[in-house]
PDB file of C-alpha atoms in Angstrom:
ATOM      1  CA  UNK P   1     119.405  60.606 125.615  1.00  0.00           C
ATOM      2  CA  UNK P   2     117.976  63.702 127.003  1.00  0.00           C
ATOM      3  CA  UNK P   3     116.848  61.493 130.447  1.00  0.00           C
ATOM      4  CA  UNK P   4     121.205  60.432 129.632  1.00  0.00           C
ATOM      5  CA  UNK P   5     122.449  64.062 130.492  1.00  0.00           C
ATOM      6  CA  UNK P   6     125.232  64.768 132.912  1.00  0.00           C
ATOM      7  CA  UNK P   7     126.120  68.320 131.823  1.00  0.00           C
ATOM      8  CA  UNK P   8     125.156  71.250 129.816  1.00  0.00           C
ATOM      9  CA  UNK P   9     127.162  73.966 127.693  1.00  0.00           C
ATOM     10  CA  UNK P  10     126.763  76.917 126.577  1.00  0.00           C
ATOM     11  CA  UNK P  11     128.862  78.735 123.912  1.00  0.00           C
ATOM     12  CA  UNK P  12     127.036  81.444 123.072  1.00  0.00           C
ATOM     13  CA  UNK P  13     122.603  83.268 123.496  1.00  0.00           C
ATOM     14  CA  UNK P  14     120.678  85.564 122.308  1.00  0.00           C
ATOM     15  CA  UNK P  15     117.263  87.083 122.440  1.00  0.00           C
ATOM     16  CA  UNK P  16     115.552  89.117 119.774  1.00  0.00           C
ATOM     17  CA  UNK P  17     111.579  89.805 118.928  1.00  0.00           C
ATOM     18  CA  UNK P  18     110.794  86.995 121.842  1.00  0.00           C
ATOM     19  CA  UNK P  19     112.568  84.438 119.920  1.00  0.00           C
ATOM     20  CA  UNK P  20     115.448  82.530 121.695  1.00  0.00           C
ATOM     21  CA  UNK P  21     118.786  80.948 120.661  1.00  0.00           C
ATOM     22  CA  UNK P  22     121.385  78.738 122.280  1.00  0.00           C
ATOM     23  CA  UNK P  23     124.168  77.141 121.088  1.00  0.00           C
ATOM     24  CA  UNK P  24     125.890  74.516 123.208  1.00  0.00           C
ATOM     25  CA  UNK P  25     125.758  70.871 123.670  1.00  0.00           C
ATOM     26  CA  UNK P  26     125.249  67.931 126.183  1.00  0.00           C
ATOM     27  CA  UNK P  27     128.033  66.411 127.908  1.00  0.00           C
ATOM     28  CA  UNK P  28     126.177  62.227 127.917  1.00  0.00           C
ATOM     29  CA  UNK P  29     126.156  60.405 130.853  1.00  0.00           C
ATOM     30  CA  UNK P  30     128.861  58.101 128.810  1.00  0.00           C
ATOM     31  CA  UNK P  31     131.160  61.160 127.937  1.00  0.00           C
ATOM     32  CA  UNK P  32     129.678  61.421 124.543  1.00  0.00           C
ATOM     33  CA  UNK P  33     129.119  65.250 123.749  1.00  0.00           C
ATOM     34  CA  UNK P  34     126.950  65.823 121.094  1.00  0.00           C
ATOM     35  CA  UNK P  35     126.911  68.708 119.631  1.00  0.00           C
ATOM     36  CA  UNK P  36     123.010  70.833 119.888  1.00  0.00           C
ATOM     37  CA  UNK P  37     120.913  73.963 119.043  1.00  0.00           C
ATOM     38  CA  UNK P  38     118.151  75.365 120.352  1.00  0.00           C
ATOM     39  CA  UNK P  39     115.363  77.873 119.377  1.00  0.00           C
ATOM     40  CA  UNK P  40     112.987  79.083 122.324  1.00  0.00           C
ATOM     41  CA  UNK P  41     109.986  81.719 122.020  1.00  0.00           C
ATOM     42  CA  UNK P  42     107.867  83.331 124.551  1.00  0.00           C
ATOM     43  CA  UNK P  43     104.640  82.354 125.522  1.00  0.00           C
ATOM     44  CA  UNK P  44     103.791  84.669 128.803  1.00  0.00           C
ATOM     45  CA  UNK P  45     106.215  84.812 131.291  1.00  0.00           C
ATOM     46  CA  UNK P  46     107.601  81.518 130.223  1.00  0.00           C
ATOM     47  CA  UNK P  47     110.618  80.604 127.554  1.00  0.00           C
ATOM     48  CA  UNK P  48     109.670  77.322 125.623  1.00  0.00           C
ATOM     49  CA  UNK P  49     111.071  75.661 123.784  1.00  0.00           C
ATOM     50  CA  UNK P  50     109.665  75.811 119.444  1.00  0.00           C
ATOM     51  CA  UNK P  51     112.848  73.652 117.836  1.00  0.00           C
ATOM     52  CA  UNK P  52     115.924  71.428 119.177  1.00  0.00           C
ATOM     53  CA  UNK P  53     118.555  70.127 116.511  1.00  0.00           C
ATOM     54  CA  UNK P  54     120.643  67.789 117.207  1.00  0.00           C
ATOM     55  CA  UNK P  55     124.162  68.678 115.163  1.00  0.00           C
ATOM     56  CA  UNK P  56     125.403  64.717 115.402  1.00  0.00           C
ATOM     57  CA  UNK P  57     123.272  62.645 115.302  1.00  0.00           C
ATOM     58  CA  UNK P  58     120.631  64.920 112.209  1.00  0.00           C
ATOM     59  CA  UNK P  59     118.442  64.614 114.381  1.00  0.00           C
ATOM     60  CA  UNK P  60     115.833  67.758 114.353  1.00  0.00           C
ATOM     61  CA  UNK P  61     112.413  68.824 115.561  1.00  0.00           C
ATOM     62  CA  UNK P  62     110.823  72.391 115.480  1.00  0.00           C
ATOM     63  CA  UNK P  63     110.242  74.862 113.801  1.00  0.00           C
ATOM     64  CA  UNK P  64     113.795  75.382 110.411  1.00  0.00           C
ATOM     65  CA  UNK P  65     113.979  74.134 107.871  1.00  0.00           C
ATOM     66  CA  UNK P  66     114.460  70.829 107.150  1.00  0.00           C
ATOM     67  CA  UNK P  67     113.496  70.401 103.714  1.00  0.00           C
ATOM     68  CA  UNK P  68     115.668  68.780 100.821  1.00  0.00           C
ATOM     69  CA  UNK P  69     115.215  68.960  97.364  1.00  0.00           C
ATOM     70  CA  UNK P  70     112.126  70.719  96.918  1.00  0.00           C
ATOM     71  CA  UNK P  71     110.290  67.264 100.512  1.00  0.00           C
ATOM     72  CA  UNK P  72     108.001  69.054 102.736  1.00  0.00           C
ATOM     73  CA  UNK P  73     109.619  68.543 105.927  1.00  0.00           C
ATOM     74  CA  UNK P  74     108.541  66.027 108.573  1.00  0.00           C
ATOM     75  CA  UNK P  75     105.531  66.243 109.778  1.00  0.00           C
ATOM     76  CA  UNK P  76     106.746  67.178 113.768  1.00  0.00           C
ATOM     77  CA  UNK P  77     108.451  70.138 112.448  1.00  0.00           C
ATOM     78  CA  UNK P  78     104.761  70.571 109.820  1.00  0.00           C
ATOM     79  CA  UNK P  79     103.164  70.879 113.302  1.00  0.00           C
ATOM     80  CA  UNK P  80     105.358  73.144 115.010  1.00  0.00           C
ATOM     81  CA  UNK P  81     105.706  75.414 112.285  1.00  0.00           C
ATOM     82  CA  UNK P  82     102.016  75.651 112.352  1.00  0.00           C
ATOM     83  CA  UNK P  83     101.384  75.327 115.439  1.00  0.00           C
ATOM     84  CA  UNK P  84     103.528  78.579 115.944  1.00  0.00           C
ATOM     85  CA  UNK P  85     102.722  80.705 113.417  1.00  0.00           C
ATOM     86  CA  UNK P  86      99.201  80.148 114.620  1.00  0.00           C
ATOM     87  CA  UNK P  87      99.825  81.526 117.569  1.00  0.00           C
ATOM     88  CA  UNK P  88     101.565  83.936 116.398  1.00  0.00           C
ATOM     89  CA  UNK P  89      98.300  85.014 114.751  1.00  0.00           C
ATOM     90  CA  UNK P  90      95.796  84.765 117.123  1.00  0.00           C
ATOM     91  CA  UNK P  91      98.238  86.690 119.927  1.00  0.00           C
ATOM     92  CA  UNK P  92      98.222  89.713 117.393  1.00  0.00           C
ATOM     93  CA  UNK P  93      93.767  89.470 117.234  1.00  0.00           C
ATOM     94  CA  UNK P  94      93.790  89.204 120.866  1.00  0.00           C
ATOM     95  CA  UNK P  95      95.990  92.270 121.580  1.00  0.00           C
ATOM     96  CA  UNK P  96      95.005  95.362 120.812  1.00  0.00           C
ATOM     97  CA  UNK P  97      93.511  95.665 123.471  1.00  0.00           C
ATOM     98  CA  UNK P  98      97.399  95.226 125.911  1.00  0.00           C
ATOM     99  CA  UNK P  99      99.617  96.251 123.950  1.00  0.00           C
ATOM    100  CA  UNK P 100      97.843  98.382 120.661  1.00  0.00           C
ATOM    101  CA  UNK P 101      96.661  97.609 117.440  1.00  0.00           C
ATOM    102  CA  UNK P 102      99.779  99.783 115.698  1.00  0.00           C
ATOM    103  CA  UNK P 103     102.081  97.461 117.915  1.00  0.00           C
ATOM    104  CA  UNK P 104     100.587  93.738 117.632  1.00  0.00           C
ATOM    105  CA  UNK P 105     100.779  93.702 113.944  1.00  0.00           C
ATOM    106  CA  UNK P 106     104.498  95.164 113.697  1.00  0.00           C
ATOM    107  CA  UNK P 107     105.357  92.338 116.133  1.00  0.00           C
ATOM    108  CA  UNK P 108     103.800  90.425 114.158  1.00  0.00           C
ATOM    109  CA  UNK P 109     105.488  91.019 110.571  1.00  0.00           C
ATOM    110  CA  UNK P 110     108.684  90.166 110.832  1.00  0.00           C
ATOM    111  CA  UNK P 111     107.703  87.196 111.100  1.00  0.00           C
ATOM    112  CA  UNK P 112     106.520  87.205 107.064  1.00  0.00           C
ATOM    113  CA  UNK P 113     108.477  87.265 104.291  1.00  0.00           C
ATOM    114  CA  UNK P 114     109.673  90.724 103.143  1.00  0.00           C
ATOM    115  CA  UNK P 115     107.188  92.790 102.072  1.00  0.00           C
ATOM    116  CA  UNK P 116     103.522  92.056 104.263  1.00  0.00           C
ATOM    117  CA  UNK P 117     102.925  95.960 105.633  1.00  0.00           C
ATOM    118  CA  UNK P 118     101.567  96.837 108.424  1.00  0.00           C
ATOM    119  CA  UNK P 119      97.927  97.339 106.467  1.00  0.00           C
ATOM    120  CA  UNK P 120      98.513  93.980 104.603  1.00  0.00           C
ATOM    121  CA  UNK P 121      98.681  92.162 107.911  1.00  0.00           C
ATOM    122  CA  UNK P 122      95.869  94.122 109.732  1.00  0.00           C
ATOM    123  CA  UNK P 123      93.467  93.542 106.168  1.00  0.00           C
ATOM    124  CA  UNK P 124      94.475  90.107 106.996  1.00  0.00           C
ATOM    125  CA  UNK P 125      94.211  90.270 110.844  1.00  0.00           C
ATOM    126  CA  UNK P 126      91.078  92.114 111.607  1.00  0.00           C
ATOM    127  CA  UNK P 127      88.599  89.607 110.720  1.00  0.00           C
ATOM    128  CA  UNK P 128      89.979  87.133 113.071  1.00  0.00           C
ATOM    129  CA  UNK P 129      89.775  90.339 115.143  1.00  0.00           C
ATOM    130  CA  UNK P 130      86.043  90.402 115.397  1.00  0.00           C
ATOM    131  CA  UNK P 131      84.965  87.337 116.160  1.00  0.00           C
ATOM    132  CA  UNK P 132      87.090  87.377 119.978  1.00  0.00           C
ATOM    133  CA  UNK P 133      85.585  85.271 121.218  1.00  0.00           C
ATOM    134  CA  UNK P 134      86.073  82.275 119.304  1.00  0.00           C
ATOM    135  CA  UNK P 135      90.094  82.868 118.778  1.00  0.00           C
ATOM    136  CA  UNK P 136      90.220  82.971 122.152  1.00  0.00           C
ATOM    137  CA  UNK P 137      88.568  78.757 122.203  1.00  0.00           C
ATOM    138  CA  UNK P 138      89.815  78.020 119.351  1.00  0.00           C
ATOM    139  CA  UNK P 139      93.601  79.117 120.463  1.00  0.00           C
ATOM    140  CA  UNK P 140      92.747  76.180 123.384  1.00  0.00           C
ATOM    141  CA  UNK P 141      93.072  73.662 121.251  1.00  0.00           C
ATOM    142  CA  UNK P 142      97.740  73.284 121.437  1.00  0.00           C
ATOM    143  CA  UNK P 143      97.194  70.256 117.932  1.00  0.00           C
ATOM    144  CA  UNK P 144      97.160  71.530 114.639  1.00  0.00           C
ATOM    145  CA  UNK P 145      95.536  69.192 112.940  1.00  0.00           C
ATOM    146  CA  UNK P 146      97.440  68.394 108.543  1.00  0.00           C
ATOM    147  CA  UNK P 147      95.171  67.235 106.055  1.00  0.00           C
ATOM    148  CA  UNK P 148      97.635  68.145 103.405  1.00  0.00           C
ATOM    149  CA  UNK P 149     101.367  69.964 102.778  1.00  0.00           C
ATOM    150  CA  UNK P 150     102.614  69.258  99.418  1.00  0.00           C
ATOM    151  CA  UNK P 151     106.032  71.738  98.300  1.00  0.00           C
ATOM    152  CA  UNK P 152     106.095  75.054  97.300  1.00  0.00           C
ATOM    153  CA  UNK P 153     108.680  77.545  95.095  1.00  0.00           C
ATOM    154  CA  UNK P 154     111.715  78.749  96.859  1.00  0.00           C
ATOM    155  CA  UNK P 155     112.166  75.779  98.972  1.00  0.00           C
ATOM    156  CA  UNK P 156     108.669  76.544 100.716  1.00  0.00           C
ATOM    157  CA  UNK P 157     106.130  74.550 101.797  1.00  0.00           C
ATOM    158  CA  UNK P 158     102.031  74.990 101.489  1.00  0.00           C
ATOM    159  CA  UNK P 159      99.890  73.401 104.444  1.00  0.00           C
ATOM    160  CA  UNK P 160      96.848  73.202 105.151  1.00  0.00           C
ATOM    161  CA  UNK P 161      93.670  71.455 107.199  1.00  0.00           C
ATOM    162  CA  UNK P 162      92.463  72.907 111.068  1.00  0.00           C
ATOM    163  CA  UNK P 163      91.976  73.597 114.584  1.00  0.00           C
ATOM    164  CA  UNK P 164      88.293  72.485 116.068  1.00  0.00           C
ATOM    165  CA  UNK P 165      87.761  72.958 119.453  1.00  0.00           C
ATOM    166  CA  UNK P 166      83.544  73.197 119.256  1.00  0.00           C
ATOM    167  CA  UNK P 167      81.550  75.282 118.252  1.00  0.00           C
ATOM    168  CA  UNK P 168      84.408  76.187 116.535  1.00  0.00           C
ATOM    169  CA  UNK P 169      86.743  75.484 113.718  1.00  0.00           C
ATOM    170  CA  UNK P 170      89.640  77.917 112.220  1.00  0.00           C
ATOM    171  CA  UNK P 171      90.864  76.648 109.238  1.00  0.00           C
ATOM    172  CA  UNK P 172      93.324  77.678 107.747  1.00  0.00           C
ATOM    173  CA  UNK P 173      96.171  77.094 104.432  1.00  0.00           C
ATOM    174  CA  UNK P 174      99.247  78.493 104.894  1.00  0.00           C
ATOM    175  CA  UNK P 175     103.099  78.702 102.443  1.00  0.00           C
ATOM    176  CA  UNK P 176     106.041  78.610 103.900  1.00  0.00           C
ATOM    177  CA  UNK P 177     108.846  79.743 102.699  1.00  0.00           C
ATOM    178  CA  UNK P 178     112.293  79.166 104.583  1.00  0.00           C
ATOM    179  CA  UNK P 179     114.230  82.074 106.191  1.00  0.00           C
ATOM    180  CA  UNK P 180     117.803  80.942 106.986  1.00  0.00           C
ATOM    181  CA  UNK P 181     117.302  78.690 109.454  1.00  0.00           C
ATOM    182  CA  UNK P 182     113.707  80.337 109.942  1.00  0.00           C
ATOM    183  CA  UNK P 183     110.403  79.370 108.029  1.00  0.00           C
ATOM    184  CA  UNK P 184     108.684  82.926 106.982  1.00  0.00           C
ATOM    185  CA  UNK P 185     105.143  83.067 106.455  1.00  0.00           C
ATOM    186  CA  UNK P 186     104.587  83.457 102.012  1.00  0.00           C
ATOM    187  CA  UNK P 187     100.913  83.152 102.472  1.00  0.00           C
ATOM    188  CA  UNK P 188      98.330  83.266 104.622  1.00  0.00           C
ATOM    189  CA  UNK P 189      94.513  81.990 104.047  1.00  0.00           C
ATOM    190  CA  UNK P 190      91.440  81.065 106.584  1.00  0.00           C
ATOM    191  CA  UNK P 191      87.887  80.591 107.876  1.00  0.00           C
ATOM    192  CA  UNK P 192      86.896  80.997 111.765  1.00  0.00           C
ATOM    193  CA  UNK P 193      83.750  79.796 112.092  1.00  0.00           C
ATOM    194  CA  UNK P 194      81.340  78.989 115.216  1.00  0.00           C
ATOM    195  CA  UNK P 195      78.887  75.679 114.032  1.00  0.00           C
ATOM    196  CA  UNK P 196      75.074  75.492 115.609  1.00  0.00           C
ATOM    197  CA  UNK P 197      75.041  73.091 117.886  1.00  0.00           C
ATOM    198  CA  UNK P 198      72.369  70.676 116.815  1.00  0.00           C
TER     199      UNK P 198
END
């Protein structure tokens, strides 16, 4: 019913580590009020919505935890969570020249569960950084293909699939762990390959 919104009201705003959040409500044309919260991520110079929760209707979409009793989150949550965290990995692989290798990994670090050190992140991202041309091409694909999902320990979930922009393919296998209202990466396994064209 976003096309029926007559007024918006925001009760709180916050920005941290390139992420923003808004809490407030929508007033509809018919006078109905829907409380909601938004999560936003800064991409380039623009703020983009990564998560919406409409509390009245119990509807949601995006990166926030939405599981219940060991279930996998809805498809849109899985897709947005995979896309958001893959973009973070791709950015870290491409940022060395402009922001410094250490600072790009420090930016990435809060999106992993506690215990991921800078040295571990460097080991994780270096193979991708050595294939920057592939990362740049694959990052143009905004929609991941999710081939399988399954529940993981601690209320988390595992998602595996790929991004593909010929001739490059990025295969991923991620484990996400809930952390408050967010998902964080618990494990990452990936392959970035260039295929020969016949």
